mmCIF file of C-alpha atoms and ligand atoms in Angstrom:
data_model
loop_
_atom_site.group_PDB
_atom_site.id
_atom_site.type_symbol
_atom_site.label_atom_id
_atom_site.label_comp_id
_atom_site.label_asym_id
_atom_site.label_seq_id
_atom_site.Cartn_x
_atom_site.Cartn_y
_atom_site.Cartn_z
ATOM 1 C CA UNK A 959 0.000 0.000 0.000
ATOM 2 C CA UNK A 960 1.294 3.498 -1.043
ATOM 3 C CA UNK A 961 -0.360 6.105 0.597
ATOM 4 C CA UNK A 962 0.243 9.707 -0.650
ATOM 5 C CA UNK A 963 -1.436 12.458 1.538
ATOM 6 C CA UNK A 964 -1.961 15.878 -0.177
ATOM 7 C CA UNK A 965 -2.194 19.180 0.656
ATOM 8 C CA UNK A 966 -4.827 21.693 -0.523
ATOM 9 C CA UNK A 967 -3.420 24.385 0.617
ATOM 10 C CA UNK A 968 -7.108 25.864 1.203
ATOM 11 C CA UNK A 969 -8.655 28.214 3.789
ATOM 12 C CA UNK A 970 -10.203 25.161 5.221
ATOM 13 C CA UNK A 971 -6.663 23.240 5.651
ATOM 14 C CA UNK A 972 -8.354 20.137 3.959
ATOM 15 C CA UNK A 973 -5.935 17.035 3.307
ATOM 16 C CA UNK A 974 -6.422 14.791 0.412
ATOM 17 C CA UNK A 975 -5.848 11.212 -0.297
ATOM 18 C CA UNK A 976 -4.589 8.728 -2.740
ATOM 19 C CA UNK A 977 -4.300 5.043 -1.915
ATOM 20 C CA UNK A 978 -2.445 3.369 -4.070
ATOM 21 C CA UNK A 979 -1.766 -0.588 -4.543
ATOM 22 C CA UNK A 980 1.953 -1.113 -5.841
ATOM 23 C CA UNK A 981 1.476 -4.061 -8.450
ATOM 24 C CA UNK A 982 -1.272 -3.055 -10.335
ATOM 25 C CA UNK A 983 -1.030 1.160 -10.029
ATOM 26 C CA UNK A 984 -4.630 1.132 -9.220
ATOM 27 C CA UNK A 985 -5.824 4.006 -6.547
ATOM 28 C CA UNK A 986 -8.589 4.830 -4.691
ATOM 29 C CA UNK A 987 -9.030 8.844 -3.547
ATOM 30 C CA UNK A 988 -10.250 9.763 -0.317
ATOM 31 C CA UNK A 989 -12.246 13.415 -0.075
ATOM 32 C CA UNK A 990 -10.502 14.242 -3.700
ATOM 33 C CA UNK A 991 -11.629 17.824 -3.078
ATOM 34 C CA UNK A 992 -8.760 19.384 -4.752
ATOM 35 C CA UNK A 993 -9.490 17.508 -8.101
ATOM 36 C CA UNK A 994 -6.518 19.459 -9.941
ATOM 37 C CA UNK A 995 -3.960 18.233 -7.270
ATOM 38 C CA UNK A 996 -5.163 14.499 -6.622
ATOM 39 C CA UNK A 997 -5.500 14.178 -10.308
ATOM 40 C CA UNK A 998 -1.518 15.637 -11.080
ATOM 41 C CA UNK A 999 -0.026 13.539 -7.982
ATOM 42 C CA UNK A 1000 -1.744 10.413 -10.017
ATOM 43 C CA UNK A 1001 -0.688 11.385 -13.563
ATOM 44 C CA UNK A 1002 2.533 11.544 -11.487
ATOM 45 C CA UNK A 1003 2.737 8.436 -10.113
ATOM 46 C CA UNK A 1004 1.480 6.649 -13.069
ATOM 47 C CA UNK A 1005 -1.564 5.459 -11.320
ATOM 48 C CA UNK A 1006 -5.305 5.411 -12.090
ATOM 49 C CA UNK A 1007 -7.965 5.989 -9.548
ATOM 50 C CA UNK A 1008 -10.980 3.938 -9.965
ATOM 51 C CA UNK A 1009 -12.474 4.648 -6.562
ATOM 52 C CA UNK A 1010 -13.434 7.557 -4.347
ATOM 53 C CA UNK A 1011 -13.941 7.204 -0.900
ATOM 54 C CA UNK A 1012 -15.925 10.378 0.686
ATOM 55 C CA UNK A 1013 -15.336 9.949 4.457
ATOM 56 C CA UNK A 1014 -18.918 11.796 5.083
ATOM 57 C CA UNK A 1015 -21.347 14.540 3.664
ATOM 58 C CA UNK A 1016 -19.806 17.821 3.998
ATOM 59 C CA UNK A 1017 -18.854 19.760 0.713
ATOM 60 C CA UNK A 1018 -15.048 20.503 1.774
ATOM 61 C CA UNK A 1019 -15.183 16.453 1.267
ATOM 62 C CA UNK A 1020 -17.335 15.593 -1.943
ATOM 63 C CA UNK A 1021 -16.671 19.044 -3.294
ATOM 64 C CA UNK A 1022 -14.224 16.994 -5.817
ATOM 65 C CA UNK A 1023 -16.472 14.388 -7.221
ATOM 66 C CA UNK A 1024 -17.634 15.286 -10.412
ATOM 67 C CA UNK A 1025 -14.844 16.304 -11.976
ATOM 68 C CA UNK A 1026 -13.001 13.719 -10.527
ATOM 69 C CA UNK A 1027 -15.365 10.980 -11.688
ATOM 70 C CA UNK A 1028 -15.418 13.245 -15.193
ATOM 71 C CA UNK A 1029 -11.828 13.002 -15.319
ATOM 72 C CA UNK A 1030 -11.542 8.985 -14.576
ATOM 73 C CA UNK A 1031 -14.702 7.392 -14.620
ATOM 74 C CA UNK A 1032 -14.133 6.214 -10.544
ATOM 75 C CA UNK A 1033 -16.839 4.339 -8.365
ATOM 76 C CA UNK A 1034 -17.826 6.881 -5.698
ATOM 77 C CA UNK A 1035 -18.411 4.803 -2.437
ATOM 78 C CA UNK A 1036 -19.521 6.558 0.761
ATOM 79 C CA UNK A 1037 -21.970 5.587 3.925
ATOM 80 C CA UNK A 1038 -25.089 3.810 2.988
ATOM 81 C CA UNK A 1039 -27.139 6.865 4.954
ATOM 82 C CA UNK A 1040 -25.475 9.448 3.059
ATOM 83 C CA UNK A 1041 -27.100 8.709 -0.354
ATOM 84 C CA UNK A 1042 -29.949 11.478 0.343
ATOM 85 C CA UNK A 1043 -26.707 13.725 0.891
ATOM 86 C CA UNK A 1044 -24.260 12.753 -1.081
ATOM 87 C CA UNK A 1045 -24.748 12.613 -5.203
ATOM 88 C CA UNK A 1046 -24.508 9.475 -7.145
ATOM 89 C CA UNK A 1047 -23.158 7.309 -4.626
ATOM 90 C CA UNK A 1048 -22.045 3.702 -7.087
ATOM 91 C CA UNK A 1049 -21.572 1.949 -3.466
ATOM 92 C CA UNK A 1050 -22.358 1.989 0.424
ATOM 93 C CA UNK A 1051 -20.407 1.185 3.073
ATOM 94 C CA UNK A 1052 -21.189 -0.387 6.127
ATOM 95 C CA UNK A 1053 -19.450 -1.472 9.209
ATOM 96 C CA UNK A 1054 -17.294 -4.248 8.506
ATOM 97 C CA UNK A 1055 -17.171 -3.840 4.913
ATOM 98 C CA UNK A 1056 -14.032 -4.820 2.776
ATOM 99 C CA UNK A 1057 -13.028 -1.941 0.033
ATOM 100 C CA UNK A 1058 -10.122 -3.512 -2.321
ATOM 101 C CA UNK A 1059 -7.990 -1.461 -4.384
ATOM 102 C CA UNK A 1060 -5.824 -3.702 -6.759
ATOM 103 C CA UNK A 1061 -4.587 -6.913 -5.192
ATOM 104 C CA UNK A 1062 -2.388 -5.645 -2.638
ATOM 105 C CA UNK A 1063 -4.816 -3.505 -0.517
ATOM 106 C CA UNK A 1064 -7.632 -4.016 1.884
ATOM 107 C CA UNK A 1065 -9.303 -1.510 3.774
ATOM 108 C CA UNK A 1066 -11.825 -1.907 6.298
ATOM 109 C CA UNK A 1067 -15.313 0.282 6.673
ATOM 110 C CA UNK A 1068 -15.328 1.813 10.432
ATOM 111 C CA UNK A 1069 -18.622 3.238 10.798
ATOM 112 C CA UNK A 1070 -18.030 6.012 13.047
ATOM 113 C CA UNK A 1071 -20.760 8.738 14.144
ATOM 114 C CA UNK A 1072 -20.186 11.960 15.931
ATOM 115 C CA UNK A 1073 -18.429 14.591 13.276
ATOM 116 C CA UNK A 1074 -22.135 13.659 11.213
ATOM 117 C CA UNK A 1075 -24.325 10.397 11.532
ATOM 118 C CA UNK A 1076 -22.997 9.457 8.269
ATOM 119 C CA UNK A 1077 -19.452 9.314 8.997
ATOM 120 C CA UNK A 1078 -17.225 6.439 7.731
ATOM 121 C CA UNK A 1079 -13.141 5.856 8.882
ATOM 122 C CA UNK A 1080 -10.835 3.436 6.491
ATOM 123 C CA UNK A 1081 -8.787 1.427 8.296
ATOM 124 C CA UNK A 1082 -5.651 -0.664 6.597
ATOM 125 C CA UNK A 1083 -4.959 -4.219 8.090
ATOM 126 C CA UNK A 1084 -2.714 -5.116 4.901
ATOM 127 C CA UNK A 1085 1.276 -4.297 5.243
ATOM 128 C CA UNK A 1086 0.999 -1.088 7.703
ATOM 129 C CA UNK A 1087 -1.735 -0.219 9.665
ATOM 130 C CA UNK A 1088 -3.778 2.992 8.997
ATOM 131 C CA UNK A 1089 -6.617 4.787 9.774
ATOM 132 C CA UNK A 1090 -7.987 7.800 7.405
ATOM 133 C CA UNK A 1091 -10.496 9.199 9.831
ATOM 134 C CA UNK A 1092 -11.961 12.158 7.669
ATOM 135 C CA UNK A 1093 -13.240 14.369 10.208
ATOM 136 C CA UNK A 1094 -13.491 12.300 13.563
ATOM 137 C CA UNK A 1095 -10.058 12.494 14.962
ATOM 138 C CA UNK A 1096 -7.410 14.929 13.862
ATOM 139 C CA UNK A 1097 -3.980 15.516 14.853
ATOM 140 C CA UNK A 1098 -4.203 16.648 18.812
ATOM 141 C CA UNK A 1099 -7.893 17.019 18.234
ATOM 142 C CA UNK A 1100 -11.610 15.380 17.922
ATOM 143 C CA UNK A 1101 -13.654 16.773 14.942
ATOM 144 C CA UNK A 1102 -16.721 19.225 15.903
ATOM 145 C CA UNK A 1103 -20.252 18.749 15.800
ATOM 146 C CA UNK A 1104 -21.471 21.861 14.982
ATOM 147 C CA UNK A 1105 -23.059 20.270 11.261
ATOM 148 C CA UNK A 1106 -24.988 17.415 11.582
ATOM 149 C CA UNK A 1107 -23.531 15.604 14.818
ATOM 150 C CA UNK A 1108 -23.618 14.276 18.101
ATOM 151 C CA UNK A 1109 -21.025 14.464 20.840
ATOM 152 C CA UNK A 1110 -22.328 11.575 22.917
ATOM 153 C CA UNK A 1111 -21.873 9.240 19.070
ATOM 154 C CA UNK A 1112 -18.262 10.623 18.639
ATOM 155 C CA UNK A 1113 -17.140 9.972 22.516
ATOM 156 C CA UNK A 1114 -18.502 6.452 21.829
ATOM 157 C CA UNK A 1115 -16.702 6.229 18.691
ATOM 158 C CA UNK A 1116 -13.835 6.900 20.234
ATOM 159 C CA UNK A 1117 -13.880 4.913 23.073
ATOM 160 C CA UNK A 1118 -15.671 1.505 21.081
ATOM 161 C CA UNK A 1119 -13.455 1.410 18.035
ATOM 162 C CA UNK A 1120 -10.382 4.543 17.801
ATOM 163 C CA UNK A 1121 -9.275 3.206 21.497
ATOM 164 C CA UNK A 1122 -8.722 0.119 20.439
ATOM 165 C CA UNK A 1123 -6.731 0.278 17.795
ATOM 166 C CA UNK A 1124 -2.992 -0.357 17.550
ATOM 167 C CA UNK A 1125 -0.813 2.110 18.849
ATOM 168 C CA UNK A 1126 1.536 1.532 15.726
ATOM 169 C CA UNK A 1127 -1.685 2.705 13.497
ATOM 170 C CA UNK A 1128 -0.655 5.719 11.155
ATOM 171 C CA UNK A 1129 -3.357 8.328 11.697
ATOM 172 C CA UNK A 1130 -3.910 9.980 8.464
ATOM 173 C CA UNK A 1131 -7.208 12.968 9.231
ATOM 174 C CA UNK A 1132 -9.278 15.746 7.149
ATOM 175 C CA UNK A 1133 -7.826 18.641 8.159
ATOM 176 C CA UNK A 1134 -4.119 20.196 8.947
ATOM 177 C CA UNK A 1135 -5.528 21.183 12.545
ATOM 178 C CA UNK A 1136 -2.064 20.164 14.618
ATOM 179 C CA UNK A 1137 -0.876 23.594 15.680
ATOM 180 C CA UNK A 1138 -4.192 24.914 17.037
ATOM 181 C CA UNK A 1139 -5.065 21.160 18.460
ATOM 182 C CA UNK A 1140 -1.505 20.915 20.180
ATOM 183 C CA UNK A 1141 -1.918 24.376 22.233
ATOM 184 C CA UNK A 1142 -5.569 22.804 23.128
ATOM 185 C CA UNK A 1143 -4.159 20.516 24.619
ATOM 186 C CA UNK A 1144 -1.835 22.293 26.377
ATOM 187 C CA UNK A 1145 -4.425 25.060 27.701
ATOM 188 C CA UNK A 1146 -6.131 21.915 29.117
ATOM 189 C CA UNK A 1147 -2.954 19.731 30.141
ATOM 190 C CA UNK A 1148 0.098 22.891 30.626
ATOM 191 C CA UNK A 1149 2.241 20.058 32.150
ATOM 192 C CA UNK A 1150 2.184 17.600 29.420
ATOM 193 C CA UNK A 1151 5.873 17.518 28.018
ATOM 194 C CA UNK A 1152 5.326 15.397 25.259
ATOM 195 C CA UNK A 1153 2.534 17.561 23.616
ATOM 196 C CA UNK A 1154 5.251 21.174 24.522
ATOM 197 C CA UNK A 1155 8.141 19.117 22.706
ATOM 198 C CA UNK A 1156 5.762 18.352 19.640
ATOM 199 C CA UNK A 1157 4.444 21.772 18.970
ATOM 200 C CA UNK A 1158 7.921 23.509 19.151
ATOM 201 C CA UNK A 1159 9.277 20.657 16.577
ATOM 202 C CA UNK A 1160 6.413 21.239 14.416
ATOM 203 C CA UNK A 1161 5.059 25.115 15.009
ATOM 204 C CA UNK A 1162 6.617 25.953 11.323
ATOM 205 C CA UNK A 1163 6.441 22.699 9.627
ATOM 206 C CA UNK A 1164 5.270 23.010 5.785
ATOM 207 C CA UNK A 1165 1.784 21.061 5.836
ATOM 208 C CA UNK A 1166 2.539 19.512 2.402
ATOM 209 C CA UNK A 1167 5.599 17.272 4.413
ATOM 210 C CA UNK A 1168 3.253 16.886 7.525
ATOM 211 C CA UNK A 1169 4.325 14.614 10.197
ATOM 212 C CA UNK A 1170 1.694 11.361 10.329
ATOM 213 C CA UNK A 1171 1.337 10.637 13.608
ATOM 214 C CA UNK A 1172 0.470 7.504 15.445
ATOM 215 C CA UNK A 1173 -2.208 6.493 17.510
ATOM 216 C CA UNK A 1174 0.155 6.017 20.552
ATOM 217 C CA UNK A 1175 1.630 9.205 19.612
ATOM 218 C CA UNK A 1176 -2.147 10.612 19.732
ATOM 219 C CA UNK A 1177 -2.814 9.188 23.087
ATOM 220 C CA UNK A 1178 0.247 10.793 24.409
ATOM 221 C CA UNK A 1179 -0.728 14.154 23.078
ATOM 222 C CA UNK A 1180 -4.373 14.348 22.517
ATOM 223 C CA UNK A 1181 -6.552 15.819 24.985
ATOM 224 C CA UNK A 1182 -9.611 13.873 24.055
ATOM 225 C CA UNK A 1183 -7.632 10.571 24.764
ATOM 226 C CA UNK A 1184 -6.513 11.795 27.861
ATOM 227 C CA UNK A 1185 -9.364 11.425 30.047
ATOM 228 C CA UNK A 1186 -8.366 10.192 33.051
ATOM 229 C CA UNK A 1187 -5.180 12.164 33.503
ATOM 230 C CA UNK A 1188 -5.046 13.867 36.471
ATOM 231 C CA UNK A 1189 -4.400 17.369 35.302
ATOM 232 C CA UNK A 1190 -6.606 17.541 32.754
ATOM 233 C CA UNK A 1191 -9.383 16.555 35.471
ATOM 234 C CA UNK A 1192 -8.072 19.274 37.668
ATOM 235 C CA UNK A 1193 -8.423 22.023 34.747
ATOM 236 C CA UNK A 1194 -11.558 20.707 33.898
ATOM 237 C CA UNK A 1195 -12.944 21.337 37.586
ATOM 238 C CA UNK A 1196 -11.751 24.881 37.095
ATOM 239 C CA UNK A 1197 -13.830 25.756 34.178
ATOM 240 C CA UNK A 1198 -16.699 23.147 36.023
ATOM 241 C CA UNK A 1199 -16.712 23.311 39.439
ATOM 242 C CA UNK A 1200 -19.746 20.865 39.453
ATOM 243 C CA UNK A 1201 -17.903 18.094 38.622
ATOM 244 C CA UNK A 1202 -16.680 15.148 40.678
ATOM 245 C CA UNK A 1203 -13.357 14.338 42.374
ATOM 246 C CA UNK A 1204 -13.311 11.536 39.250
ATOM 247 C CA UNK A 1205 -15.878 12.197 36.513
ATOM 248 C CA UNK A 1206 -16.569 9.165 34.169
ATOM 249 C CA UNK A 1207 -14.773 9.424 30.688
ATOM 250 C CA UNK A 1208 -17.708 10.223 29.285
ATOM 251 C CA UNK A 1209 -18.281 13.708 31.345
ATOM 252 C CA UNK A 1210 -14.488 14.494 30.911
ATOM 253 C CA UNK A 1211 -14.872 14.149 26.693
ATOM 254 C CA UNK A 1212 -17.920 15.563 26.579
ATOM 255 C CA UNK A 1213 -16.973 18.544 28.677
ATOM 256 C CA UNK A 1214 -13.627 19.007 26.682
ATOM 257 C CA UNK A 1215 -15.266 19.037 23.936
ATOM 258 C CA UNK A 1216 -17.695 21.809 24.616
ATOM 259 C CA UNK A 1217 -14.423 23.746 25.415
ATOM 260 C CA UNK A 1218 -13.093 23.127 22.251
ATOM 261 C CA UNK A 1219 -16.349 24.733 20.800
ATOM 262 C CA UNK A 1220 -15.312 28.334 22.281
ATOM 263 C CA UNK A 1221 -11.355 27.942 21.424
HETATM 264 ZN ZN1 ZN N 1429 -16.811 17.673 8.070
HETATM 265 ZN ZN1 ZN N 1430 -13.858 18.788 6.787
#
């Protein structure tokens, strides 16, 4: 599996996809809203996409379709609820479904609500593990749910299915949201020395060489996998002094994220 990740360069700090299988050149495009770029980083590489994979409704993530399917004639899969929403969807995805591109690569459906109800995640079992998670978990950050979602759905898709997944997994999100996700964290969590270390290293990095983190790396650094850690229960009791010595995971993520609404 070749994975290229591709910047936009847009107000909205989107990140494109191309997933590529390495014996046959075949690709599959994830969010291909920057149709001009995805298309040249193909040409590029010699490969042909013949799938799109739109991780969920919003137009900053299907805004590429047509002329992408114009330009190659690719399958547009997305989730099976999102056909109302989403144009001329060839395919939907479910939980548990298998999406193959060439012979090399397999990647498994996550369905995963909170960001919108129609929210999918791709996750690679094949020769790396990797998770393209759209709009549900970013760098240092959770997505919003200002259009179309839930908070309770995305704190249990996070804790039922992100949690548990490898700490080697390569977290590849939506958005270039690192910077502003990193001093989150730290408003919420000013000891954490990990998260301080990262956002010096990175402050000035150029988004089109972005460092991919990890989900252990994540864990480490983002506040919304943090949720037992002492300090950031301690902050949290500042901003809510309602809250109990030890509130449940579930308070503690849905609090933070309400925070996160006002940053
Ligand atoms: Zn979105
Ligand atoms: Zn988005």
């Amino acid at each position: 599996m070749i994975v290229e990740q591709i910047w936009t360069g847009n107000s909205y700090r989107n990140f494109n996809y191309l997933i590529a299988c390495e014996d046959t050149g075949e690709a599959l495009a994830v969010d291909p809203l920057d149709h001009g770029k995805c298309l040249a980083a193909a040409k590029n590489r010699g490969w042909e996409v013949t799938q799109i994979v739109n991780t969920h409704e919003h137009g900053d993530h299907t805004g590429g379709n047509a002329a992408m399917i114009a330009a190659t004639g690719a399958q547009l899969l997305a989730h099976e609820n999102a056909q109302d929403r989403i144009p001329g969807i060839d395919r939907g995805l479910a939980a548990g479904d298998v999406i193959k591109v060439g012979k090399t690569v397999e990647l498994e459906v996550l369905d995963t609500p909170g960001h919108t109800m129609s929210h999918v995640c791709l996750m690679s079992h094949s020769d790396h593990p990797a998770l393209f998670c759209g709009d549900t978990l970013f760098n240092a950050g959770a997505g919003n749910c200002h259009n179309g979602g839930h908070p309770n759905e995305l704190y249990q898709t996070f804790a039922a299915q992100l949690d548990d997944l490898g700490d080697a997994t390569l977290i590849y999100p939506g958005h270039d949201y690192i910077v502003n996700n990193l001093e989150f964290t730290l408003d919420r969590e000013p000891d954490n020395q990990q998260a301080t270390k990262l956002l010096e290293n990175i402050r000035d990095q150029d988004p089109g060489q972005a460092l991919v983190t990890t989900l252990g790396l994540e864990k480490e650094i983002n506040t919304f996998f943090r949720l037992h850690n002492p300090s950031v229960i301690a902050r949290l009791r500042e901003a809510f002094p309602e809250l109990p010595d030890q509130p449940d995971a579930k308070t503690v993520f849905l609090r933070l994220r309400e925070l996160r609404n006002d940053w």
